[in-house]
Every structure is written in C-alpha cells, then in structure tokens.
C-alpha cells in the first residue's frame, strides 16, 4: 500500500483535531446531548463487543449482545472456566475499544486504508447483527444494522476524504 503521503498525514491530523474539538463541544451546549447520543450508543457497542470478542478469544461462547435506547448494553458470555479467562473477558470491555481505536487511527492515516476499514467495519457489524444481536425488532438490532449501512454506504459512495474523516472520527 505504501507510506502515507504528506497530504494524507496533514489531512488526518486536521480531521482528528476537528473530531476531538467537536466531541468536546457537544457536551458544552444544552442540546449537545442529542447530537452526542449516537456517539454514546457507539461507545456502548464498542464496550460490549470488547467483552464478547474477548470471551470468544479465550474459548468461551459469545451468546448475545443487547443495546437499549438509554445507552446501556450487555454482552452475555458463557463458558469461562478460570479466573484468568473471566479477567480477560472483563478487561475486554476497556481494552478492546482502545485497540480498535488505535487500529482506526493507523488506518485513518490514508484515504484508501480508511475506505477499506469502513468496508471491514460495515461487514463486521452486519455479521454481528445476525450472529449475536438478540431480538429481530429490538433497538440494538436496528442501531447495529443502521451503523453497518452507514459504514458500507460511506465506503462505497463517499469521497475519499470523507471516508478518512469518518474513520478518524469513530
């Protein structure tokens, strides 16, 4: 794929800075919560997926994922038979999103890798929606499906700079 160009890196730094400022400002305004609401749901999704995927890594079964409209969520993991496995599953909720964020920062350095990242994220979310999200007409099912559709839509139709900005924002 080659090294990122100076323009890719400069654009990436600006997008990252803008996303940090926008996120911080959202909570400074009375109506900011309504704009930040999807970000809260996204963070809950990432947190609970971290638990579930960590469980799958240690040989447990990721039974189900639930997301409710109030921003709470739950990942049900069964089959952990040791304290170490339980600790890894517990830590997955914090460590998993941090690892994904690091990967997104790296992939967001270039427009082409950002687009590939969105294709992968959209496909993963569609798979997760079928694999572990419970309740065909649940809030969580619709949110994950909508997020998958947005990622795939940006990956397929958006200008390259928008794909890059989206990956860095997420």
Coordinates of N, CA and C in Angstrom, one line a residue:
X1 N 0.8 -1.2 0.0 CA 0.0 0.0 0.0 C 0.9 1.2 0.0
X2 N 2.1 1.2 0.5 CA 3.0 2.3 0.5 C 2.7 3.2 1.7
X3 N 3.7 4.1 1.9 CA 3.6 5.0 3.0 C 2.6 6.1 2.7
X4 N 2.0 6.7 3.8 CA 1.0 7.7 3.5 C 1.8 9.0 3.0
X5 N 1.1 9.7 2.2 CA 1.7 10.9 1.6 C 1.6 12.0 2.7
X6 N 2.4 13.1 2.5 CA 2.4 14.2 3.4 C 0.9 14.8 3.5
X7 N 0.3 14.8 2.4 CA -1.1 15.4 2.3 C -2.1 14.5 3.1
X8 N -1.9 13.2 3.0 CA -2.7 12.2 3.8 C -2.5 12.5 5.3
X9 N -1.3 12.6 5.7 CA -1.0 12.8 7.1 C -1.5 14.1 7.6
X10 N -1.3 15.2 6.9 CA -1.8 16.5 7.3 C -3.3 16.5 7.4
X11 N -4.0 15.9 6.4 CA -5.4 15.9 6.4 C -5.9 15.0 7.6
X12 N -5.2 13.9 7.9 CA -5.6 13.1 9.0 C -5.4 13.8 10.3
X13 N -4.4 14.6 10.5 CA -4.2 15.3 11.8 C -5.3 16.3 11.9
X14 N -5.6 17.0 10.9 CA -6.7 18.0 11.0 C -8.1 17.4 11.3
X15 N -8.4 16.3 10.7 CA -9.6 15.6 10.9 C -9.7 15.1 12.4
X16 N -8.6 14.6 12.9 CA -8.5 14.1 14.3 C -8.7 15.3 15.2
X17 N -8.0 16.4 15.0 CA -8.2 17.6 15.8 C -9.6 18.1 15.8
X18 N -10.2 18.2 14.6 CA -11.6 18.6 14.5 C -12.5 17.7 15.2
X19 N -12.3 16.4 15.1 CA -13.2 15.5 15.8 C -13.1 15.6 17.3
X20 N -12.0 15.8 17.8 CA -11.8 16.0 19.3 C -12.5 17.3 19.7
X21 N -12.3 18.3 19.0 CA -13.0 19.6 19.4 C -14.5 19.5 19.3
X22 N -15.0 18.9 18.2 CA -16.4 18.8 18.0 C -17.0 17.9 19.2
X23 N -16.4 16.8 19.5 CA -16.9 15.9 20.5 C -16.9 16.7 21.9
X24 N -15.8 17.4 22.2 CA -15.8 18.2 23.4 C -16.9 19.2 23.5
X25 N -17.1 19.9 22.4 CA -18.1 21.0 22.3 C -19.5 20.4 22.4
X26 N -19.8 19.2 22.0 CA -21.1 18.7 22.1 C -21.7 18.7 23.5
X27 N -20.8 18.5 24.5 CA -21.3 18.4 25.8 C -21.3 19.8 26.5
X28 N -20.9 20.8 25.8 CA -20.9 22.2 26.3 C -22.2 23.0 26.0
X29 N -23.0 22.4 25.2 CA -24.2 23.1 24.8 C -25.4 22.3 25.3
X30 N -26.5 23.0 25.7 CA -27.7 22.3 26.3 C -28.2 21.2 25.4
X31 N -28.3 21.5 24.1 CA -28.8 20.5 23.2 C -27.8 19.5 22.6
X32 N -26.5 19.7 23.1 CA -25.4 18.8 22.6 C -25.6 17.4 22.9
X33 N -26.4 17.0 23.9 CA -26.6 15.6 24.2 C -27.3 14.9 23.1
X34 N -28.2 15.6 22.5 CA -28.9 14.9 21.4 C -28.0 14.6 20.2
X35 N -27.1 15.5 19.9 CA -26.1 15.2 18.9 C -25.1 14.2 19.3
X36 N -24.8 14.1 20.6 CA -23.8 13.1 21.1 C -24.4 11.8 21.3
X37 N -25.7 11.7 21.3 CA -26.4 10.4 21.6 C -25.9 9.2 20.8
X38 N -25.8 9.4 19.4 CA -25.3 8.3 18.7 C -23.8 7.9 19.1
X39 N -23.1 8.8 19.5 CA -21.7 8.5 20.0 C -21.7 7.7 21.2
X40 N -22.7 8.0 22.1 CA -22.8 7.2 23.3 C -23.2 5.8 23.0
X41 N -24.1 5.6 22.0 CA -24.6 4.3 21.6 C -23.4 3.5 21.0
X42 N -22.6 4.2 20.2 CA -21.4 3.6 19.6 C -20.4 3.2 20.6
X43 N -20.2 4.0 21.7 CA -19.3 3.6 22.7 C -19.8 2.4 23.5
X44 N -21.1 2.3 23.7 CA -21.6 1.1 24.4 C -21.5 -0.1 23.5
X45 N -21.7 0.0 22.2 CA -21.5 -1.1 21.3 C -20.1 -1.6 21.3
X46 N -19.1 -0.6 21.3 CA -17.7 -1.0 21.3 C -17.3 -1.7 22.6
X47 N -17.8 -1.1 23.7 CA -17.5 -1.7 25.0 C -18.0 -3.1 25.1
X48 N -19.3 -3.4 24.8 CA -19.9 -4.7 24.9 C -19.3 -5.7 23.9
X49 N -19.0 -5.2 22.7 CA -18.3 -6.1 21.7 C -16.9 -6.5 22.3
X50 N -16.2 -5.6 23.0 CA -15.0 -5.9 23.6 C -15.1 -7.1 24.5
X51 N -16.1 -7.1 25.4 CA -16.3 -8.2 26.3 C -16.6 -9.5 25.5
X52 N -17.5 -9.4 24.5 CA -17.9 -10.6 23.8 C -16.7 -11.2 23.0
X53 N -16.0 -10.3 22.3 CA -14.9 -10.8 21.5 C -13.8 -11.4 22.4
X54 N -13.5 -10.7 23.5 CA -12.5 -11.3 24.4 C -13.0 -12.7 24.9
X55 N -14.3 -12.8 25.2 CA -14.8 -14.1 25.5 C -14.5 -15.2 24.5
X56 N -14.8 -14.8 23.2 CA -14.6 -15.8 22.1 C -13.1 -16.1 22.0
X57 N -12.2 -15.1 22.3 CA -10.8 -15.4 22.2 C -10.3 -16.4 23.2
X58 N -10.9 -16.4 24.4 CA -10.5 -17.3 25.5 C -11.2 -18.6 25.4
X59 N -12.0 -18.8 24.4 CA -12.7 -20.1 24.2 C -14.1 -20.2 24.7
X60 N -14.6 -19.0 25.2 CA -16.0 -19.0 25.7 C -16.9 -18.8 24.5
X61 N -18.2 -18.7 24.8 CA -19.2 -18.5 23.8 C -19.8 -17.2 24.0
X62 N -19.8 -16.4 22.9 CA -20.4 -15.1 22.9 C -21.9 -15.3 22.6
X63 N -22.7 -15.4 23.6 CA -24.1 -15.8 23.4 C -25.0 -14.7 22.8
X64 N -24.9 -13.5 23.3 CA -25.8 -12.4 22.8 C -25.2 -11.0 23.2
X65 N -25.7 -10.1 22.4 CA -25.5 -8.7 22.7 C -26.8 -8.0 22.7
X66 N -26.9 -7.1 23.7 CA -28.1 -6.3 23.8 C -27.7 -4.8 23.9
X67 N -28.5 -3.9 23.2 CA -28.3 -2.5 23.3 C -29.7 -1.9 23.5
X68 N -29.8 -1.0 24.5 CA -31.1 -0.4 24.8 C -31.0 1.1 24.5
X69 N -32.1 1.7 24.2 CA -32.2 3.1 23.8 C -31.7 4.1 24.8
X70 N -31.6 3.7 26.1 CA -31.0 4.6 27.1 C -29.5 4.6 27.1
X71 N -28.9 3.8 26.2 CA -27.4 3.7 26.1 C -26.8 2.6 26.9
X72 N -27.6 1.8 27.6 CA -27.0 0.7 28.3 C -26.9 -0.5 27.4
X73 N -26.1 -1.4 27.8 CA -25.9 -2.6 26.9 C -25.5 -3.8 27.8
X74 N -25.4 -5.0 27.1 CA -25.0 -6.2 27.8 C -24.5 -7.2 26.8
X75 N -23.3 -7.8 27.1 CA -22.8 -8.9 26.4 C -22.9 -10.1 27.2
X76 N -23.5 -11.2 26.7 CA -23.6 -12.4 27.5 C -22.6 -13.4 27.0
X77 N -21.6 -13.7 27.9 CA -20.6 -14.6 27.5 C -20.6 -15.8 28.5
X78 N -20.7 -17.0 27.9 CA -20.7 -18.2 28.8 C -19.6 -19.1 28.5
X79 N -19.2 -20.0 29.5 CA -18.2 -21.0 29.3 C -16.8 -20.6 29.7
X80 N -16.7 -19.5 30.5 CA -15.3 -19.2 31.0 C -15.2 -20.1 32.3
X81 N -14.1 -20.8 32.3 CA -13.9 -21.7 33.5 C -12.7 -21.4 34.3
X82 N -12.1 -20.3 34.2 CA -11.0 -19.9 35.0 C -11.0 -18.4 35.4
X83 N -10.3 -18.1 36.4 CA -10.3 -16.7 36.9 C -9.6 -15.8 35.8
X84 N -8.6 -16.4 35.2 CA -7.8 -15.6 34.2 C -8.8 -15.4 33.0
X85 N -9.5 -16.4 32.5 CA -10.5 -16.1 31.4 C -11.5 -15.1 31.8
X86 N -12.0 -15.2 33.0 CA -13.0 -14.2 33.5 C -12.4 -12.8 33.5
X87 N -11.1 -12.7 33.9 CA -10.4 -11.4 33.9 C -10.3 -10.8 32.5
X88 N -9.9 -11.7 31.6 CA -9.7 -11.3 30.2 C -11.1 -10.8 29.6
X89 N -12.1 -11.5 29.9 CA -13.4 -11.1 29.4 C -13.8 -9.7 30.0
X90 N -13.6 -9.5 31.3 CA -13.9 -8.3 32.0 C -13.0 -7.1 31.4
X91 N -11.8 -7.4 31.2 CA -10.9 -6.4 30.6 C -11.2 -6.0 29.2
X92 N -11.8 -7.0 28.5 CA -12.1 -6.8 27.1 C -13.0 -5.5 26.8
X93 N -13.8 -5.2 27.8 CA -14.7 -4.0 27.6 C -13.9 -2.7 27.6
X94 N -12.8 -2.7 28.2 CA -11.9 -1.5 28.2 C -10.8 -1.5 27.2
X95 N -10.2 -2.7 27.1 CA -9.0 -2.8 26.2 C -9.4 -3.0 24.8
X96 N -10.5 -3.7 24.5 CA -11.0 -3.9 23.1 C -11.2 -2.6 22.3
X97 N -12.0 -1.7 22.9 CA -12.2 -0.4 22.2 C -10.9 0.4 22.0
X98 N -10.0 0.3 22.9 CA -8.8 1.1 22.8 C -7.9 0.5 21.7
X99 N -7.9 -0.8 21.6 CA -7.2 -1.5 20.5 C -7.8 -1.1 19.1
X100 N -9.1 -1.1 19.0 CA -9.8 -0.8 17.8 C -9.5 0.7 17.4
X101 N -9.5 1.5 18.4 CA -9.3 3.0 18.2 C -7.8 3.1 17.6
X102 N -6.9 2.4 18.2 CA -5.5 2.5 17.7 C -5.4 2.1 16.3
X103 N -6.1 1.0 16.0 CA -6.1 0.5 14.6 C -6.8 1.5 13.6
X104 N -7.9 2.1 14.1 CA -8.6 3.1 13.3 C -7.7 4.3 13.0
X105 N -6.9 4.8 14.1 CA -6.0 5.9 13.9 C -5.0 5.5 12.8
X106 N -4.4 4.3 12.9 CA -3.4 3.9 11.9 C -4.0 3.8 10.5
X107 N -5.2 3.2 10.4 CA -5.9 3.1 9.1 C -6.4 4.4 8.5
X108 N -6.7 5.3 9.4 CA -7.2 6.6 9.0 C -6.1 7.5 8.5
X109 N -4.9 7.1 8.5 CA -3.8 7.9 8.0 C -3.8 8.1 6.5
X110 N -4.5 7.2 5.8 CA -4.6 7.2 4.3 C -6.0 7.0 3.9
X111 N -6.3 7.7 2.8 CA -7.7 7.6 2.3 C -8.1 6.2 1.9
X112 N -7.2 5.5 1.2 CA -7.5 4.2 0.7 C -7.7 3.2 1.9
X113 N -6.8 3.2 2.9 CA -6.9 2.3 4.0 C -8.2 2.6 4.9
X114 N -8.5 3.9 4.9 CA -9.7 4.3 5.6 C -11.0 3.7 5.0
X115 N -11.0 3.8 3.7 CA -12.2 3.2 2.9 C -12.2 1.7 3.2
X116 N -11.1 1.0 3.2 CA -11.0 -0.4 3.4 C -11.5 -0.7 4.9
X117 N -11.1 0.1 5.8 CA -11.5 0.0 7.2 C -13.0 0.1 7.3
X118 N -13.6 1.0 6.6 CA -15.1 1.1 6.6 C -15.8 -0.1 6.0
X119 N -15.3 -0.6 4.9 CA -15.8 -1.8 4.4 C -15.8 -2.9 5.4
X120 N -14.6 -3.1 6.1 CA -14.5 -4.2 7.1 C -15.4 -4.0 8.3
X121 N -15.5 -2.7 8.7 CA -16.4 -2.4 9.9 C -17.8 -2.7 9.5
X122 N -18.2 -2.2 8.4 CA -19.6 -2.4 7.9 C -20.0 -3.9 7.8
X123 N -19.1 -4.7 7.2 CA -19.3 -6.1 7.1 C -19.3 -6.8 8.5
X124 N -18.4 -6.4 9.3 CA -18.3 -7.0 10.7 C -19.6 -6.7 11.4
X125 N -20.1 -5.4 11.3 CA -21.4 -5.1 12.0 C -22.6 -5.9 11.5
X126 N -22.6 -6.0 10.2 CA -23.7 -6.8 9.6 C -23.6 -8.3 10.1
X127 N -22.4 -8.8 10.2 CA -22.3 -10.2 10.7 C -22.7 -10.2 12.2
X128 N -22.3 -9.3 13.0 CA -22.6 -9.2 14.4 C -24.1 -9.1 14.6
X129 N -24.8 -8.3 13.7 CA -26.2 -8.2 13.8 C -26.9 -9.5 13.7
X130 N -26.4 -10.4 12.8 CA -27.0 -11.7 12.6 C -26.5 -12.7 13.7
X131 N -25.3 -12.6 14.0 CA -24.6 -13.5 14.9 C -25.1 -13.4 16.4
X132 N -25.0 -12.2 17.0 CA -25.2 -12.1 18.4 C -26.3 -11.1 18.9
X133 N -26.7 -10.2 18.0 CA -27.7 -9.3 18.5 C -29.0 -10.0 18.6
X134 N -29.6 -9.9 19.8 CA -30.9 -10.6 20.0 C -32.1 -9.7 19.9
X135 N -33.1 -10.3 19.3 CA -34.4 -9.5 19.1 C -34.4 -8.9 17.8
X136 N -35.1 -9.5 16.9 CA -35.2 -9.1 15.5 C -35.7 -7.6 15.4
X137 N -36.6 -7.2 16.2 CA -37.1 -5.9 16.2 C -36.7 -5.1 17.4
X138 N -35.5 -5.4 17.9 CA -35.0 -4.7 19.1 C -34.3 -3.4 18.6
X139 N -34.2 -2.5 19.6 CA -33.4 -1.2 19.3 C -32.0 -1.5 18.9
X140 N -31.4 -2.5 19.6 CA -30.0 -2.8 19.2 C -29.8 -3.4 17.8
X141 N -30.8 -4.2 17.4 CA -30.7 -4.7 16.0 C -30.8 -3.6 15.0
X142 N -31.7 -2.7 15.2 CA -31.8 -1.6 14.2 C -30.6 -0.6 14.3
X143 N -30.1 -0.4 15.5 CA -28.9 0.5 15.6 C -27.7 -0.1 14.9
X144 N -27.4 -1.4 15.1 CA -26.3 -2.0 14.5 C -26.5 -2.1 13.0
X145 N -27.7 -2.4 12.6 CA -28.0 -2.5 11.1 C -27.8 -1.1 10.5
X146 N -28.3 -0.1 11.1 CA -28.1 1.3 10.6 C -26.6 1.7 10.5
X147 N -25.9 1.3 11.6 CA -24.5 1.7 11.6 C -23.7 0.9 10.5
X148 N -24.1 -0.3 10.3 CA -23.4 -1.1 9.2 C -23.7 -0.5 7.9
X149 N -25.0 -0.1 7.7 CA -25.4 0.5 6.4 C -24.7 1.8 6.2
X150 N -24.5 2.6 7.2 CA -23.8 3.9 7.1 C -22.3 3.7 6.7
X151 N -21.7 2.7 7.4 CA -20.3 2.4 7.1 C -20.1 1.9 5.7
X152 N -21.0 1.0 5.3 CA -20.9 0.5 3.9 C -21.2 1.6 2.9
X153 N -22.2 2.4 3.2 CA -22.5 3.5 2.3 C -21.4 4.5 2.1
X154 N -20.7 4.9 3.2 CA -19.6 5.8 3.1 C -18.5 5.1 2.4
X155 N -18.2 3.8 2.6 CA -17.1 3.1 2.0 C -17.4 3.0 0.5
X156 N -18.6 2.9 0.0 CA -18.9 2.7 -1.4 C -19.1 4.0 -2.2
X157 N -19.7 5.0 -1.5 CA -20.1 6.1 -2.3 C -19.4 7.5 -2.0
X158 N -18.9 7.6 -0.8 CA -18.4 8.9 -0.3 C -17.0 9.2 -0.9
X159 N -16.7 10.5 -0.9 CA -15.4 10.9 -1.4 C -14.4 10.4 -0.5
X160 N -13.1 10.1 -1.0 CA -12.1 9.5 -0.1 C -11.8 10.3 1.2
X161 N -11.8 11.6 1.1 CA -11.6 12.4 2.3 C -12.6 12.2 3.4
X162 N -13.9 12.0 3.0 CA -15.0 11.7 3.9 C -14.8 10.4 4.6
X163 N -14.4 9.4 3.8 CA -14.1 8.1 4.4 C -13.0 8.2 5.5
X164 N -11.9 8.9 5.1 CA -10.8 9.1 6.1 C -11.3 9.8 7.3
X165 N -12.1 10.9 7.2 CA -12.6 11.7 8.3 C -13.5 10.8 9.2
X166 N -14.3 9.9 8.5 CA -15.3 9.1 9.3 C -14.5 8.1 10.2
X167 N -13.5 7.5 9.6 CA -12.7 6.5 10.4 C -12.0 7.2 11.6
X168 N -11.4 8.4 11.3 CA -10.8 9.1 12.4 C -11.8 9.6 13.5
X169 N -13.0 9.9 13.0 CA -14.0 10.4 14.0 C -14.5 9.3 14.9
X170 N -14.7 8.1 14.3 CA -15.1 7.0 15.1 C -14.1 6.6 16.0

